């Protein structure tokens, strides 16, 4: 399957109709992450209760790959234990996509993962309100 | 000129996704004609030895080939051969001036004048020198089309200005800098002028004597030559600058405690065994370009640029950057597709076999001034590109818009 077809099938759908995009008023863990080279800029917001990701949302701008990954990943981690999410790596994203993005796009795909990790660790850039 | 020229470039026979390779990224690096590859092969197969020292015929021949390459490249930019230094590329050339001249001549309070159009290669070395010397970086304003505001640039030249480092052609906008207006004025004010010619030398006739600059930097790989080759032209005054690379071949004599450097000759700046085969390849590239003719190449790129400009500007949602086509514009075209990240544009074009560049093209400050943190798409044209290549680009961009609709 060419990358063209993959775009149509998965990334475009998630990009055009992203899940979990918007503010999360009850967020307990928030981090903003950016790929300065491409201008991708995502804020990951998590509501953690009793060691479980009760809710996850994201805000931001970026290419279709970064936005699709954020949509898929925030959906994937809802209801999972924090320890489980902390152990996730690029294989998780590859699994969600169903294919390995080309090396140039990997950084875009992994941005949301970094955002979630930073949020849970309480580090990373502090998100500015409204962004 | 198209069909015959394409046959000179073996790589253009490559297929991408079953499609013809449409290479529109020559502003990043160019493809190499067989003549360049053969010249380098011939050097290694028949003439390889170290230069300047051996008395045996093979070394003498290698030395002669290297120095003939220097004379050949010097003629290409109308410089005397003893002012032409071989480097690894424009980046090294600029770093040599920044560190060699800058560290000795700049001090706290001095100003380094730049334009926001510069490639990082003509910004970051100066930031380093500013940090080390306390000198200050000053940038001129841009016009509404993001070209250099020449009146503002002139206004910013004062007694504090020690050097102006300026691009000859923008690697994003394709705009040719009006150096004939700028360089003489700066020189009158006693300012040293370095010109970054990486995007100019491949596409137009460059005459460093006519320009009157103190330093001119270019990259061989952007003008059909091998990677790892470049040139630094220096004025007589700058030939005395400190060599920042020292070692073998650049000395007159070395004792245990000190060395006497070669003076007033290129080897002062060419410590160590240089890229001899690379220089031979670069000379072959220059031969190839001149056989076709720089004017003919420029005119060909102009036609492709006009075709691309016309075709892309007719597509709703496409924004083109830089001045509209004119002889004062090179064949590099930055554009954006509304609502589609440049990386997505490039990847869909790649599926069509169309190779373009995306990002901020090593010109982050310019893109920040343009308000385009996500970067732009950039197509660039060269002598081996055809009208069909431009059509493929236009078709591809239309497809991108359909897919993202």
Coordinates of C-alpha atoms in Angstrom, one line a residue, chain B residues 16-262:
Chain B
X16 CA 9.9 6.6 -8.0
X17 CA 6.8 4.6 -7.3
X18 CA 6.9 3.5 -10.9
X19 CA 6.9 7.1 -12.0
X20 CA 9.6 9.2 -13.6
X21 CA 11.7 11.1 -11.1
X22 CA 10.8 14.7 -11.0
X23 CA 13.6 16.4 -9.1
X24 CA 12.7 19.9 -8.0
X25 CA 15.1 20.3 -5.1
X26 CA 18.2 21.6 -6.8
X27 CA 18.4 24.5 -4.4
X28 CA 19.3 21.9 -1.7
X29 CA 21.7 20.0 -3.9
X30 CA 22.0 19.3 -7.6
X31 CA 22.3 16.1 -9.5
X32 CA 25.7 15.4 -11.2
X33 CA 26.3 15.0 -14.9
X34 CA 28.3 12.0 -16.1
X35 CA 31.2 14.4 -17.1
X36 CA 31.7 15.3 -13.4
X37 CA 31.6 11.6 -12.2
X38 CA 34.0 10.6 -15.0
X39 CA 36.4 13.4 -14.2
X40 CA 36.6 12.2 -10.6
X41 CA 36.9 8.5 -11.5
X42 CA 39.6 9.4 -14.0
X43 CA 41.5 11.3 -11.3
X44 CA 41.4 8.3 -8.9
X45 CA 42.1 5.7 -11.6
X46 CA 45.0 7.5 -13.3
X47 CA 46.3 10.5 -11.4
X48 CA 45.8 10.0 -7.6
X49 CA 48.6 11.1 -5.3
X50 CA 49.0 13.8 -2.7
X51 CA 49.8 17.3 -3.9
X52 CA 52.4 20.0 -3.5
X53 CA 55.2 17.8 -2.1
X54 CA 56.0 14.7 -4.2
X55 CA 58.7 15.0 -6.9
X56 CA 57.5 11.9 -8.8
X57 CA 55.5 12.5 -11.9
X58 CA 52.2 11.2 -10.4
X59 CA 52.3 13.8 -7.6
X60 CA 53.2 16.5 -10.1
X61 CA 50.3 15.5 -12.2
X62 CA 47.9 15.5 -9.2
X63 CA 49.2 18.9 -8.2
X64 CA 48.7 20.3 -11.7
X65 CA 45.2 18.9 -11.9
X66 CA 44.3 20.5 -8.5
X67 CA 45.8 23.9 -9.5
X68 CA 44.2 23.7 -12.9
X69 CA 40.9 23.1 -11.2
X70 CA 41.5 26.3 -9.1
X71 CA 42.3 28.3 -12.2
X72 CA 39.2 26.9 -13.9
X73 CA 36.9 27.8 -11.0
X74 CA 38.5 31.2 -10.6
X75 CA 37.8 32.1 -14.2
X76 CA 34.1 31.0 -13.7
X77 CA 33.7 33.8 -11.1
X78 CA 36.2 36.2 -12.7
X79 CA 38.7 36.0 -9.9
X80 CA 42.5 35.6 -9.9
X81 CA 43.4 32.0 -9.1
X82 CA 45.5 33.0 -6.1
X83 CA 42.4 34.4 -4.4
X84 CA 40.4 31.3 -4.7
X85 CA 40.4 28.9 -1.8
X86 CA 38.9 25.4 -2.0
X87 CA 36.6 24.7 1.0
X88 CA 34.0 22.0 1.8
X89 CA 31.1 24.3 0.9
X90 CA 29.7 27.8 1.4
X91 CA 29.1 27.0 5.1
X92 CA 32.8 26.4 5.7
X93 CA 33.7 29.4 3.5
X94 CA 31.6 31.7 5.7
X95 CA 32.8 30.2 8.9
X96 CA 36.4 30.8 7.8
X97 CA 35.7 34.5 7.4
X98 CA 33.7 34.7 10.6
X99 CA 36.3 33.0 12.7
X100 CA 39.4 34.1 10.8
X101 CA 38.6 37.7 10.2
X102 CA 35.8 38.3 12.7
X103 CA 37.7 37.1 15.9
X104 CA 40.6 39.4 15.0
X105 CA 38.7 42.5 13.9
X106 CA 35.6 42.7 16.0
X107 CA 35.1 43.9 19.5
X108 CA 32.4 44.8 21.9
X109 CA 30.2 47.6 20.4
X110 CA 31.0 46.7 16.8
X111 CA 28.1 45.8 14.6
X112 CA 27.6 42.9 12.2
X113 CA 25.0 43.8 9.6
X114 CA 22.8 40.9 8.2
X115 CA 19.5 40.6 6.4
X116 CA 16.6 38.5 7.7
X117 CA 16.8 36.6 4.4
X118 CA 20.0 34.9 5.3
X119 CA 20.5 31.1 5.3
X120 CA 21.5 29.8 8.8
X121 CA 25.0 29.4 7.3
X122 CA 25.3 33.2 7.1
X123 CA 23.7 33.8 10.5
X124 CA 24.8 31.2 13.1
X125 CA 28.6 31.8 12.5
X126 CA 28.1 35.5 13.1
X127 CA 26.0 34.7 16.3
X128 CA 29.0 32.7 17.5
X129 CA 31.4 35.5 16.7
X130 CA 29.1 38.1 18.4
X131 CA 29.0 35.9 21.5
X132 CA 32.8 35.6 21.5
X133 CA 33.6 39.2 20.8
X134 CA 30.7 41.2 22.2
X135 CA 29.8 42.5 18.8
X136 CA 26.2 43.0 18.0
X137 CA 24.0 41.5 15.2
X138 CA 21.9 44.1 13.4
X139 CA 19.3 43.1 10.8
X140 CA 17.8 45.4 8.1
X141 CA 14.1 45.5 7.4
X142 CA 12.2 43.8 4.7
X143 CA 9.8 45.1 2.1
X144 CA 6.2 43.9 2.0
X145 CA 7.2 41.1 -0.4
X146 CA 9.9 40.1 2.1
X147 CA 12.7 41.3 -0.2
X148 CA 15.5 43.4 1.3
X149 CA 14.6 47.0 2.1
X150 CA 17.8 48.5 0.5
X151 CA 17.1 52.0 1.9
X152 CA 16.8 50.6 5.4
X153 CA 19.9 48.5 5.0
X154 CA 21.9 51.6 4.0
X155 CA 20.5 53.5 6.9
X156 CA 21.7 50.9 9.3
X157 CA 25.4 51.2 8.2
X158 CA 27.2 53.4 10.7
X159 CA 30.7 53.9 12.0
X160 CA 30.0 50.8 14.2
X161 CA 29.3 48.6 11.3
X162 CA 32.3 46.5 10.5
X163 CA 31.0 43.8 8.2
X164 CA 28.0 43.2 6.0
X165 CA 27.2 39.6 5.4
X166 CA 24.5 39.3 2.7
X167 CA 23.0 36.7 0.4
X168 CA 23.3 37.1 -3.4
X169 CA 20.1 35.1 -4.0
X170 CA 17.5 34.2 -1.3
X171 CA 17.2 30.4 -1.0
X172 CA 13.5 30.8 -0.2
X173 CA 12.2 33.7 -2.2
X174 CA 14.6 33.5 -5.2
X175 CA 15.0 37.2 -5.1
X176 CA 18.4 38.5 -6.5
X177 CA 19.9 41.0 -4.1
X178 CA 20.7 44.4 -5.8
X179 CA 24.4 44.1 -4.8
X180 CA 25.4 46.7 -7.4
X181 CA 23.6 49.2 -5.3
X182 CA 24.6 47.9 -1.9
X183 CA 28.2 46.8 -2.1
X184 CA 29.8 50.0 -3.4
X185 CA 27.9 52.0 -0.7
X186 CA 29.0 49.7 2.1
X187 CA 32.6 49.7 0.8
X188 CA 32.6 53.5 0.8
X189 CA 31.6 53.4 4.4
X190 CA 34.6 51.2 5.1
X191 CA 32.5 48.1 5.7
X192 CA 33.9 44.7 4.8
X193 CA 31.4 42.8 2.6
X194 CA 30.9 39.1 2.5
X195 CA 28.5 37.7 -0.1
X196 CA 26.8 34.3 0.2
X197 CA 26.6 33.1 -3.4
X198 CA 25.5 29.6 -2.8
X199 CA 22.2 30.2 -4.6
X200 CA 23.6 32.6 -7.2
X201 CA 26.7 30.9 -8.7
X202 CA 24.8 27.9 -10.0
X203 CA 22.3 30.0 -11.9
X204 CA 23.8 33.2 -13.2
X205 CA 27.1 34.7 -14.3
X206 CA 29.0 35.8 -11.2
X207 CA 31.8 38.4 -11.4
X208 CA 33.5 39.0 -8.1
X209 CA 35.6 41.8 -9.5
X210 CA 32.5 43.6 -10.7
X211 CA 30.7 43.0 -7.4
X212 CA 33.6 44.5 -5.5
X213 CA 33.0 42.4 -2.4
X214 CA 35.7 41.2 0.0
X215 CA 34.6 37.7 0.3
X216 CA 32.4 35.4 -1.9
X217 CA 31.2 32.0 -0.8
X218 CA 29.8 29.2 -2.9
X219 CA 29.0 25.5 -2.7
X220 CA 30.1 23.1 -5.4
X221 CA 27.4 20.6 -4.9
X222 CA 24.7 23.2 -5.7
X223 CA 26.2 23.7 -9.2
X224 CA 26.6 20.1 -10.4
X225 CA 29.8 19.5 -8.5
X226 CA 30.5 16.8 -5.8
X227 CA 29.4 17.2 -2.2
X228 CA 32.1 18.5 0.1
X229 CA 33.4 21.1 -2.4
X230 CA 33.1 24.8 -2.2
X231 CA 34.9 28.0 -2.8
X232 CA 35.9 31.1 -0.8
X233 CA 37.1 34.1 -2.8
X234 CA 38.9 36.7 -0.8
X235 CA 40.0 40.3 -1.6
X236 CA 43.7 41.1 -1.2
X237 CA 43.1 42.6 2.2
X238 CA 41.2 39.5 3.5
X239 CA 43.9 37.2 2.2
X240 CA 45.9 38.3 5.3
X241 CA 43.2 37.2 7.7
X242 CA 44.0 34.5 10.3
X243 CA 43.7 31.0 9.1
X244 CA 41.5 29.1 11.5
X245 CA 42.5 25.7 10.2
X246 CA 46.2 25.0 10.7
X247 CA 48.5 22.1 10.0
X248 CA 50.3 20.7 7.0
X249 CA 50.6 22.5 3.7
X250 CA 49.6 25.9 5.0
X251 CA 53.1 26.7 6.5
X252 CA 56.4 28.1 5.3
X253 CA 58.3 26.6 8.2
X254 CA 57.6 25.0 11.6
X255 CA 59.8 24.8 14.6
X256 CA 59.1 23.1 17.9
X257 CA 57.5 26.3 19.4
X258 CA 56.0 28.1 16.4
X259 CA 55.2 28.2 12.7
X260 CA 55.4 30.6 9.9
X261 CA 52.2 30.5 7.8
X262 CA 52.1 30.8 4.0

